[in-house]
XYZ file of C-alpha atoms in Angstrom:
630
model
C -112.569 74.563 115.102
C -114.299 77.880 114.424
C -114.979 79.417 111.042
C -115.931 82.536 109.128
C -118.806 81.894 106.734
C -119.119 84.323 103.773
C -118.138 87.289 105.963
C -118.294 90.849 104.612
C -117.190 93.674 106.893
C -117.471 97.396 106.254
C -116.205 100.586 107.866
C -118.704 103.204 106.838
C -119.073 102.833 103.082
C -115.648 101.218 102.644
C -115.467 97.434 102.369
C -112.715 95.890 104.493
C -113.236 92.198 103.719
C -115.714 90.752 101.253
C -117.284 87.288 101.106
C -114.522 85.634 103.168
C -114.814 81.990 104.207
C -112.067 80.303 106.210
C -111.580 77.813 109.034
C -109.338 78.107 112.095
C -108.366 74.859 113.795
C -107.877 74.204 117.514
C -104.310 75.011 118.538
C -103.612 77.135 115.451
C -101.119 79.943 116.065
C -102.065 82.587 113.524
C -100.480 85.904 112.561
C -102.979 88.372 111.086
C -101.161 90.707 108.673
C -101.966 93.416 106.166
C -101.377 97.132 105.674
C -102.810 99.625 108.156
C -106.483 100.236 107.463
C -107.163 96.879 105.793
C -109.345 95.679 108.667
C -107.104 93.586 110.939
C -108.315 95.156 114.199
C -111.918 95.216 112.977
C -111.701 91.487 112.255
C -110.296 90.836 115.728
C -113.087 92.914 117.299
C -115.584 90.841 115.369
C -114.086 87.681 116.872
C -114.384 89.316 120.304
C -118.076 89.945 119.683
C -117.603 93.727 119.801
C -118.396 94.203 116.120
C -120.886 92.522 113.809
C -120.406 91.614 110.151
C -122.877 93.107 107.676
C -122.998 89.774 105.816
C -122.173 86.232 106.922
C -121.574 84.709 110.336
C -118.929 83.372 112.696
C -119.432 79.820 113.888
C -117.958 79.086 117.328
C -119.092 75.582 118.273
C -118.819 74.489 121.884
C -118.900 78.036 123.316
C -115.109 78.453 123.635
C -113.649 80.813 126.238
C -112.117 83.806 124.432
C -109.529 86.063 126.088
C -108.065 89.342 124.867
C -106.141 92.331 126.201
C -108.201 95.498 126.521
C -106.752 98.601 124.870
C -107.656 100.940 127.729
C -107.596 100.652 131.528
C -109.484 102.925 133.883
C -107.684 104.203 136.966
C -108.188 101.801 139.853
C -107.033 101.472 143.448
C -106.618 97.699 143.039
C -103.063 96.418 143.200
C -101.397 95.206 140.020
C -101.404 91.584 141.162
C -105.112 91.714 142.123
C -105.953 93.333 138.785
C -104.216 90.472 136.965
C -105.918 87.831 139.150
C -109.261 89.355 138.143
C -108.549 88.003 134.667
C -109.378 84.508 135.928
C -113.133 85.027 136.208
C -113.853 81.450 137.211
C -111.372 81.712 140.055
C -112.898 84.997 141.280
C -116.410 83.561 140.961
C -115.702 80.631 143.284
C -113.694 82.775 145.699
C -116.783 84.977 146.048
C -119.048 81.932 146.483
C -116.759 80.516 149.164
C -116.809 83.810 151.072
C -120.594 83.975 150.861
C -120.913 80.336 151.979
C -118.633 80.966 154.953
C -120.632 84.038 155.947
C -123.880 82.025 155.698
C -122.397 78.943 157.328
C -123.445 76.921 154.227
C -121.310 73.793 154.640
C -122.540 72.183 151.437
C -121.568 75.199 149.332
C -118.285 75.557 151.257
C -117.379 72.000 150.302
C -118.330 72.550 146.648
C -116.501 75.879 146.394
C -113.414 74.409 148.060
C -113.352 71.541 145.566
C -113.751 73.947 142.642
C -110.966 76.215 143.890
C -108.700 73.237 144.411
C -109.395 72.142 140.829
C -108.573 75.685 139.647
C -105.296 75.566 141.620
C -106.315 78.645 143.590
C -103.509 77.927 146.033
C -101.016 78.761 143.245
C -102.884 81.679 141.647
C -100.873 84.465 143.307
C -97.663 82.800 142.200
C -98.900 82.458 138.594
C -99.970 86.110 138.486
C -96.619 87.176 139.942
C -94.709 85.218 137.302
C -96.747 86.830 134.517
C -96.060 90.298 135.919
C -92.357 89.551 136.431
C -92.048 88.285 132.860
C -93.555 91.538 131.601
C -91.089 93.620 133.578
C -92.809 94.352 136.907
C -90.650 94.156 140.027
C -91.947 92.658 143.272
C -92.527 96.174 144.621
C -94.401 97.297 141.488
C -96.728 94.301 141.704
C -98.137 95.722 144.940
C -98.679 99.235 143.550
C -102.159 100.381 142.475
C -103.218 100.369 138.842
C -103.729 104.148 138.894
C -100.054 104.673 139.768
C -98.899 103.284 136.389
C -98.549 105.164 133.087
C -100.445 104.196 129.938
C -97.751 101.892 128.576
C -97.475 99.983 131.839
C -101.252 99.692 132.080
C -101.168 98.015 128.664
C -98.751 95.486 130.150
C -101.209 94.922 133.003
C -103.980 94.283 130.471
C -101.775 91.768 128.676
C -100.911 89.961 131.923
C -104.614 89.862 132.811
C -105.469 88.319 129.430
C -102.756 85.684 129.855
C -104.008 84.929 133.367
C -107.425 84.000 132.031
C -107.832 80.304 131.129
C -108.896 80.400 127.482
C -109.539 78.343 124.389
C -108.884 81.289 122.071
C -106.451 84.155 122.732
C -106.718 87.332 120.638
C -103.859 89.865 120.779
C -103.604 93.193 118.932
C -100.012 94.469 118.729
C -98.990 92.982 122.109
C -95.322 93.999 121.701
C -95.928 97.733 121.157
C -95.420 98.647 124.813
C -92.849 95.981 125.663
C -89.077 96.135 125.712
C -86.977 93.429 124.072
C -86.601 91.423 127.290
C -90.379 91.252 127.839
C -90.973 90.349 124.177
C -88.586 87.400 124.423
C -90.394 86.239 127.577
C -93.804 86.620 125.870
C -92.622 84.538 122.906
C -91.687 81.691 125.217
C -95.060 81.929 126.983
C -97.065 81.908 123.740
C -95.122 78.933 122.398
C -96.348 76.954 125.404
C -99.943 78.174 125.046
C -102.131 75.230 124.018
C -105.193 77.139 122.809
C -105.827 78.913 119.511
C -103.878 82.163 119.083
C -104.706 84.973 116.665
C -102.267 87.879 116.895
C -101.826 91.137 114.991
C -98.207 92.241 114.934
C -95.828 94.295 112.813
C -92.810 92.672 114.494
C -91.519 90.113 111.979
C -89.226 88.359 114.466
C -92.081 87.990 116.932
C -94.290 86.499 114.216
C -91.492 84.179 113.068
C -90.955 82.887 116.591
C -94.621 82.452 117.549
C -97.002 81.789 114.640
C -97.303 78.814 112.298
C -99.871 80.272 109.906
C -100.421 83.669 108.293
C -103.788 85.175 107.398
C -103.056 88.134 105.114
C -105.665 90.810 104.321
C -105.292 92.538 100.960
C -107.812 93.951 98.484
C -110.795 92.903 100.699
C -109.677 89.247 100.595
C -107.976 87.060 103.221
C -105.388 84.566 102.021
C -104.063 81.741 104.204
C -100.390 80.714 104.200
C -98.773 77.847 106.074
C -95.665 78.718 108.077
C -94.329 81.816 109.835
C -94.005 85.331 108.446
C -90.669 84.749 106.712
C -92.098 81.722 104.894
C -95.075 83.824 103.790
C -92.803 86.662 102.699
C -90.616 84.308 100.678
C -93.610 82.859 98.820
C -94.958 86.345 98.152
C -91.553 87.454 96.860
C -91.349 84.483 94.486
C -94.831 85.285 93.221
C -93.930 88.922 92.590
C -90.729 87.988 90.764
C -92.804 86.294 88.082
C -94.851 89.422 87.509
C -93.397 91.315 84.562
C -94.229 94.755 85.900
C -92.184 94.207 89.074
C -88.964 92.757 87.663
C -87.087 95.981 86.885
C -87.830 97.452 90.303
C -87.031 94.186 92.072
C -83.681 93.951 90.273
C -82.849 97.461 91.473
C -83.745 96.449 95.032
C -81.498 93.379 94.803
C -78.534 95.472 93.605
C -79.065 97.938 96.444
C -79.286 95.092 98.937
C -76.147 93.368 97.660
C -74.290 96.649 97.909
C -75.175 96.873 101.583
C -74.099 93.266 102.210
C -70.764 93.937 100.487
C -70.283 97.097 102.526
C -70.861 95.280 105.794
C -68.730 92.282 104.845
C -65.832 94.551 103.957
C -65.993 96.295 107.334
C -66.738 93.350 109.590
C -64.030 91.970 111.828
C -66.017 89.172 113.441
C -67.170 86.209 111.398
C -70.093 85.525 113.723
C -71.411 89.051 113.175
C -71.092 88.524 109.422
C -72.989 85.249 109.685
C -75.793 86.919 111.614
C -75.964 89.742 109.079
C -76.046 87.453 106.021
C -78.910 85.454 107.565
C -80.751 88.694 108.204
C -80.101 89.770 104.627
C -81.739 86.597 103.335
C -84.950 87.664 105.039
C -84.412 91.271 104.036
C -84.068 90.286 100.386
C -87.548 88.786 100.399
C -88.845 91.771 102.348
C -87.367 94.197 99.803
C -89.152 92.395 96.985
C -92.449 91.985 98.804
C -92.552 95.631 99.831
C -91.198 96.982 96.536
C -94.731 98.136 95.701
C -95.004 100.187 98.888
C -95.896 103.855 98.501
C -93.445 104.781 101.266
C -89.953 105.811 100.259
C -87.788 107.178 103.059
C -84.405 108.552 102.079
C -81.741 110.218 104.217
C -79.751 112.780 102.288
C -76.000 112.776 102.826
C -75.127 114.981 105.838
C -73.244 118.191 105.076
C -70.506 117.279 107.560
C -68.945 114.036 108.793
C -67.020 114.903 111.998
C -64.524 112.377 113.348
C -65.277 112.052 116.135
C -68.816 113.329 116.447
C -68.790 113.068 120.243
C -66.765 111.671 123.111
C -67.681 110.775 126.681
C -64.935 110.245 129.286
C -65.700 108.995 132.801
C -69.144 110.512 132.360
C -72.018 110.260 134.829
C -75.616 110.909 133.774
C -78.773 111.016 135.873
C -81.583 113.058 137.326
C -81.742 115.572 140.209
C -77.962 115.312 140.667
C -78.232 111.551 141.284
C -76.159 109.474 138.774
C -78.132 106.743 136.991
C -75.229 105.764 134.736
C -71.587 106.319 135.626
C -68.047 105.833 134.334
C -69.194 106.011 130.692
C -66.391 105.990 128.138
C -67.368 106.034 124.483
C -66.425 107.716 121.235
C -68.744 107.938 118.241
C -67.516 108.581 114.710
C -69.433 109.255 111.533
C -70.641 105.933 110.128
C -70.817 104.149 113.502
C -74.014 102.130 113.971
C -74.811 101.220 117.574
C -77.801 99.358 118.992
C -78.486 99.716 122.723
C -79.418 96.579 124.662
C -80.583 96.258 128.254
C -83.592 95.721 130.448
C -86.371 98.247 130.818
C -85.301 100.912 133.300
C -81.590 100.148 132.959
C -80.897 103.624 131.549
C -80.943 103.260 127.747
C -83.273 106.230 127.226
C -81.344 108.206 129.862
C -78.170 107.814 127.799
C -79.976 108.837 124.598
C -81.426 111.936 126.268
C -77.931 113.127 127.134
C -76.587 112.374 123.662
C -79.539 114.315 122.213
C -78.739 117.319 124.431
C -81.830 116.888 126.608
C -80.070 115.886 129.831
C -76.900 117.491 131.269
C -73.860 115.576 132.402
C -73.300 115.237 136.159
C -69.596 114.386 136.133
C -66.751 113.668 133.739
C -66.392 115.040 130.222
C -68.925 115.209 127.391
C -67.611 116.699 124.141
C -69.529 117.220 120.889
C -68.099 118.403 117.576
C -69.350 121.921 116.721
C -70.471 120.485 113.367
C -72.765 117.878 114.963
C -76.363 117.956 113.673
C -78.587 115.761 115.831
C -81.795 114.079 114.718
C -83.627 112.742 117.787
C -86.771 110.595 117.711
C -88.664 109.624 120.878
C -92.271 108.628 121.480
C -93.093 111.755 123.517
C -92.486 113.890 120.418
C -95.652 112.467 118.875
C -97.710 114.043 121.653
C -95.867 117.357 121.314
C -97.115 117.917 117.763
C -99.555 120.818 117.719
C -102.914 119.079 117.444
C -104.532 122.020 115.644
C -101.895 122.246 112.920
C -101.787 120.207 109.727
C -98.707 118.311 108.488
C -97.985 120.947 105.869
C -98.276 123.776 108.417
C -95.896 121.986 110.784
C -93.377 121.328 107.991
C -93.463 124.845 106.521
C -93.322 126.358 110.012
C -90.029 124.584 110.688
C -88.565 124.926 107.172
C -89.639 128.400 106.077
C -87.675 128.244 102.827
C -90.034 125.604 101.375
C -92.749 126.535 98.900
C -96.203 125.016 99.361
C -95.657 122.671 96.418
C -92.238 121.555 97.710
C -93.735 120.836 101.128
C -96.619 118.936 99.550
C -94.247 116.837 97.425
C -92.035 116.100 100.427
C -94.971 114.914 102.562
C -96.089 112.675 99.705
C -92.945 110.583 100.234
C -94.252 109.729 103.682
C -97.719 108.696 102.593
C -99.558 112.020 103.019
C -101.566 112.926 99.938
C -104.515 115.084 98.970
C -106.597 116.388 101.866
C -104.470 114.541 104.446
C -101.725 117.202 104.224
C -104.151 119.891 105.442
C -106.015 117.909 108.129
C -105.235 118.655 111.798
C -102.911 116.049 113.301
C -105.412 115.507 116.114
C -107.227 113.248 113.625
C -104.103 111.172 112.949
C -103.115 107.744 114.271
C -99.921 107.076 116.204
C -98.305 105.691 113.067
C -99.161 108.794 111.045
C -97.786 111.078 113.762
C -94.591 109.010 113.824
C -94.232 109.506 110.059
C -94.539 113.278 110.494
C -91.845 113.355 113.190
C -89.529 111.173 111.080
C -90.116 113.433 108.062
C -89.115 116.493 110.118
C -85.972 114.774 111.421
C -84.859 113.564 107.988
C -85.292 117.050 106.541
C -82.611 118.427 108.911
C -79.940 116.151 107.307
C -78.530 114.955 110.666
C -75.062 113.450 110.964
C -75.980 111.907 114.344
C -79.285 110.035 114.323
C -80.677 109.008 117.731
C -83.786 106.819 117.614
C -85.725 105.613 120.675
C -88.265 102.942 119.620
C -88.986 104.465 116.178
C -91.126 101.539 114.927
C -93.916 101.739 117.521
C -97.204 102.168 115.624
C -95.541 101.628 112.221
C -96.859 98.858 109.969
C -94.595 96.404 108.138
C -94.366 98.490 104.955
C -93.370 101.598 106.886
C -90.902 99.622 109.018
C -89.361 98.178 105.868
C -88.990 101.621 104.308
C -87.331 102.933 107.478
C -84.998 99.903 107.558
C -83.886 100.444 103.955
C -83.345 104.154 104.558
C -81.257 103.530 107.681
C -79.079 101.036 105.788
C -78.122 103.746 103.312
C -77.759 106.480 105.935
C -74.089 107.535 106.131
C -74.055 109.371 109.466
C -73.769 107.887 112.961
C -76.735 105.890 114.248
C -77.669 105.085 117.855
C -80.804 102.985 118.168
C -83.085 101.584 120.866
C -85.658 99.195 119.453
C -87.554 96.062 120.387
C -87.706 95.263 116.650
C -84.935 92.680 116.289
C -85.178 92.723 112.488
C -84.419 96.455 112.504
C -81.512 95.984 114.926
C -79.997 93.143 112.879
C -80.374 94.954 109.583
C -79.017 98.364 110.626
C -76.621 98.012 113.596
C -73.053 96.784 113.362
C -72.193 96.993 117.068
C -74.128 96.731 120.325
C -73.761 98.435 123.695
C -75.149 96.823 126.843
C -76.664 99.106 129.477
C -76.742 97.171 132.757
C -75.719 97.626 136.387
C -75.458 101.409 135.826
C -72.695 100.851 133.261
C -72.399 101.041 129.473
C -70.194 98.289 128.019
C -69.564 96.799 124.586
C -71.670 93.677 124.002
C -69.529 91.303 121.956
C -72.240 89.379 120.187
C -75.452 89.703 118.200
C -79.169 89.691 119.052
C -79.253 85.898 119.329
C -76.369 86.041 121.793
C -78.269 88.649 123.794
C -81.304 86.364 123.901
C -79.118 83.545 125.258
C -77.518 85.944 127.719
C -80.945 86.929 129.022
C -81.975 83.302 129.353
C -78.815 82.391 131.249
C -79.297 85.315 133.623
C -82.935 84.392 134.156
C -81.970 80.814 134.958
C -79.345 82.045 137.378
C -81.884 84.387 138.970
C -79.742 87.481 138.539
C -78.585 90.024 135.961
C -74.944 90.985 135.549
C -72.867 92.613 132.873
C -72.033 90.329 129.996
C -68.724 92.059 129.556
C -67.099 90.092 132.401
C -67.919 86.695 130.925
C -67.021 87.786 127.435
C -63.743 89.294 128.583
C -62.785 86.075 130.387
C -63.436 84.228 127.135
C -61.344 86.782 125.239
C -58.434 86.333 127.653
C -58.408 82.588 127.008
C -58.521 83.214 123.277
C -55.670 85.720 123.504
C -53.619 83.107 125.346
C -54.239 80.573 122.562
C -53.332 83.205 119.998
C -49.853 83.470 121.517
C -49.230 79.818 120.896
C -46.933 79.661 117.869
C -47.820 76.075 117.129
C -51.501 77.002 116.930
C -50.764 79.774 114.411
C -49.083 77.291 112.107
C -52.207 75.139 112.078
C -54.255 78.131 110.910
C -52.620 78.282 107.484
C -54.806 75.616 105.766
C -57.942 77.246 107.146
C -56.883 80.669 105.900
C -56.290 79.212 102.442
C -59.759 77.674 102.485
C -61.312 81.032 103.377
C -59.439 82.785 100.542
C -60.499 80.111 98.018
C -64.127 80.408 99.078
C -63.992 84.218 98.827
C -62.779 83.957 95.212
C -65.491 81.385 94.527
C -68.203 83.649 95.995
C -66.923 86.624 94.002
C -67.151 84.631 90.757
C -70.632 83.337 91.585
C -71.832 86.821 92.520
C -70.505 88.245 89.244
C -72.384 85.605 87.251
C -75.511 86.264 89.306
C -75.225 89.993 88.628
C -74.969 89.281 84.877
C -78.171 87.239 85.035
C -79.940 89.983 86.984
C -78.836 92.512 84.352
C -80.430 90.285 81.710
C -83.613 90.089 83.783
C -83.742 93.894 83.796
C -84.201 93.849 79.989
C -87.933 94.400 79.395
C -87.817 92.579 76.028
C -87.071 89.371 77.901
C -90.682 89.291 79.092
C -92.187 89.269 75.617
C -94.018 86.094 74.566
C -91.336 84.824 72.190
C -88.702 84.976 74.952
C -90.599 83.009 77.588
C -88.346 79.945 77.262
C -85.257 82.093 77.601
C -86.772 83.793 80.669
C -87.476 80.435 82.306
C -83.921 79.268 81.552
C -82.386 82.416 83.075
C -84.624 82.169 86.149
C -83.563 78.534 86.555
C -79.880 79.492 86.255
C -80.470 82.295 88.725
C -81.988 79.891 91.225
C -79.145 77.404 90.840
C -76.529 80.143 91.240
C -78.242 81.449 94.361
C -78.114 77.987 95.872
C -74.442 77.632 94.992
C -73.676 81.070 96.398
C -75.578 80.267 99.567
C -73.628 77.026 100.006
C -70.349 78.875 99.426
C -71.319 81.566 101.915
C -72.211 79.036 104.582
C -68.910 77.188 104.051
C -67.092 80.520 104.208
C -68.940 81.555 107.350
C -68.214 78.246 109.070
C -64.554 78.377 108.073
C -64.290 82.037 109.108
C -65.962 81.345 112.430
C -63.573 78.460 113.054
C -60.619 80.617 112.038
C -61.757 83.426 114.299
C -62.228 81.108 117.229
C -58.754 79.638 116.812
C -57.166 82.976 116.022
C -58.677 84.893 118.925
């Protein structure tokens, strides 16, 4: 166990945490959360020994080995695999001693070093390093390339692999998923679940936190609170706490109505019960998130596009690539207004290549690519952050692009994205990656696009900002095409998925959980292939069953059950809406109405449970009906 004893930490004159005392137990898997600027990274640096607290002390009994991933990597001629092996300092130490002993013909030291290296499993070290690199997306060929040949994002992956290579008692990770694709994140989750030491990780990826951590340390108002469970459990408890606060109830009720409207919209459009089931589960989490983040200063909102072309674009037998060499071929897809696609596929498969063409940044090599003349494209990619003029301020950038805006209008608009006071006139060279991302998103939203193309929009965004973007995308009425490693964002905003694999673009008939299983099955098989083949074989069998007249007759009772449950859910939802309308009445929170408030809250809770039970029965019956019907 290690502990913080009456710690106070400052950044300049601003207090980050004050008089904090807490204990961290061996084997704890902890998620460190809080808004940007609350001191999460500073606290982690203090645990690394890179920063000292002004008051208090950290007690680390037993001199534990602490490992972390560096944020920067100098150019080096060492190969990737050697760089990762360097993370095991004990291994490198005894390899050096053995070499020295052999050069000096020191048989005693040779024997000792050999025993030590055998204990450290040196004979398997290259294999372990290779597996770490492969899990993080490096091919066999890339593992032999020099560190200096990799870009910044890939060097961050090397740093992460090096940290994982190091035997450690405590592992400290600061936003480890920022430079990873979805495949690598899923691999990292599995690795961290098997890690036996103490883990403290900063992350704004709620699914990652849910799958890895078992305790949340939340920084807010210079205090650190401890919560048992994963992030969703923490969020649920926070939401329940906020619901009892009088000042939040009206706003929370509005959020619930908005959320239910989105659920109803999706349910009405869905054709696959399994997709509905996945969405409703996601909405349960999103409901708590909406409440917890209802106090956020960020309020994104996409205005309704001026035009809604049908279709917006169409690709027929299209080939896309670079230097006249096709990277993707035989692409056939049509996108209408209101379509919401998430792109899935391994890093390097061609997802960003497809988006570049759709955004007008990459020409077609063969086939047909047609866009409606009324298409207005909003394109977000990470490189745009670096293209912002570093000498200009946010208000200069905004008014330069939208010349019709007055200074006050521009100032008010930037305020919606968290830029207030002197921040609107500061040069963007002083801004963080998250702040630059907010500027780019603000510029895109202002154009009122009817085709929104987003390539990893949540990198550098904290949970509040991610939540605001999620809510805005739910209400967006144009077409959406999204690449993201944030599974919560994909679940909450995309209705269909496209798989980019084997130089093809095919419909993926499943959800994010299915994709995770697909990845695992391909990993176990030692190869990657298009999921469409397996899914289509399954569909053919289902179509054959559908032709069976006797089978159709057996569906009648199940259909009746589904209809009965739908009526039951509608009635329960109506009653729940009535209760929420009552909760919106501010007089209900006066002292003389406390008993009535408690009674309504109790009824609300009971109705929610009943509705949840009805939904689950409906989902199970619908899934069974779909399976038999298909």
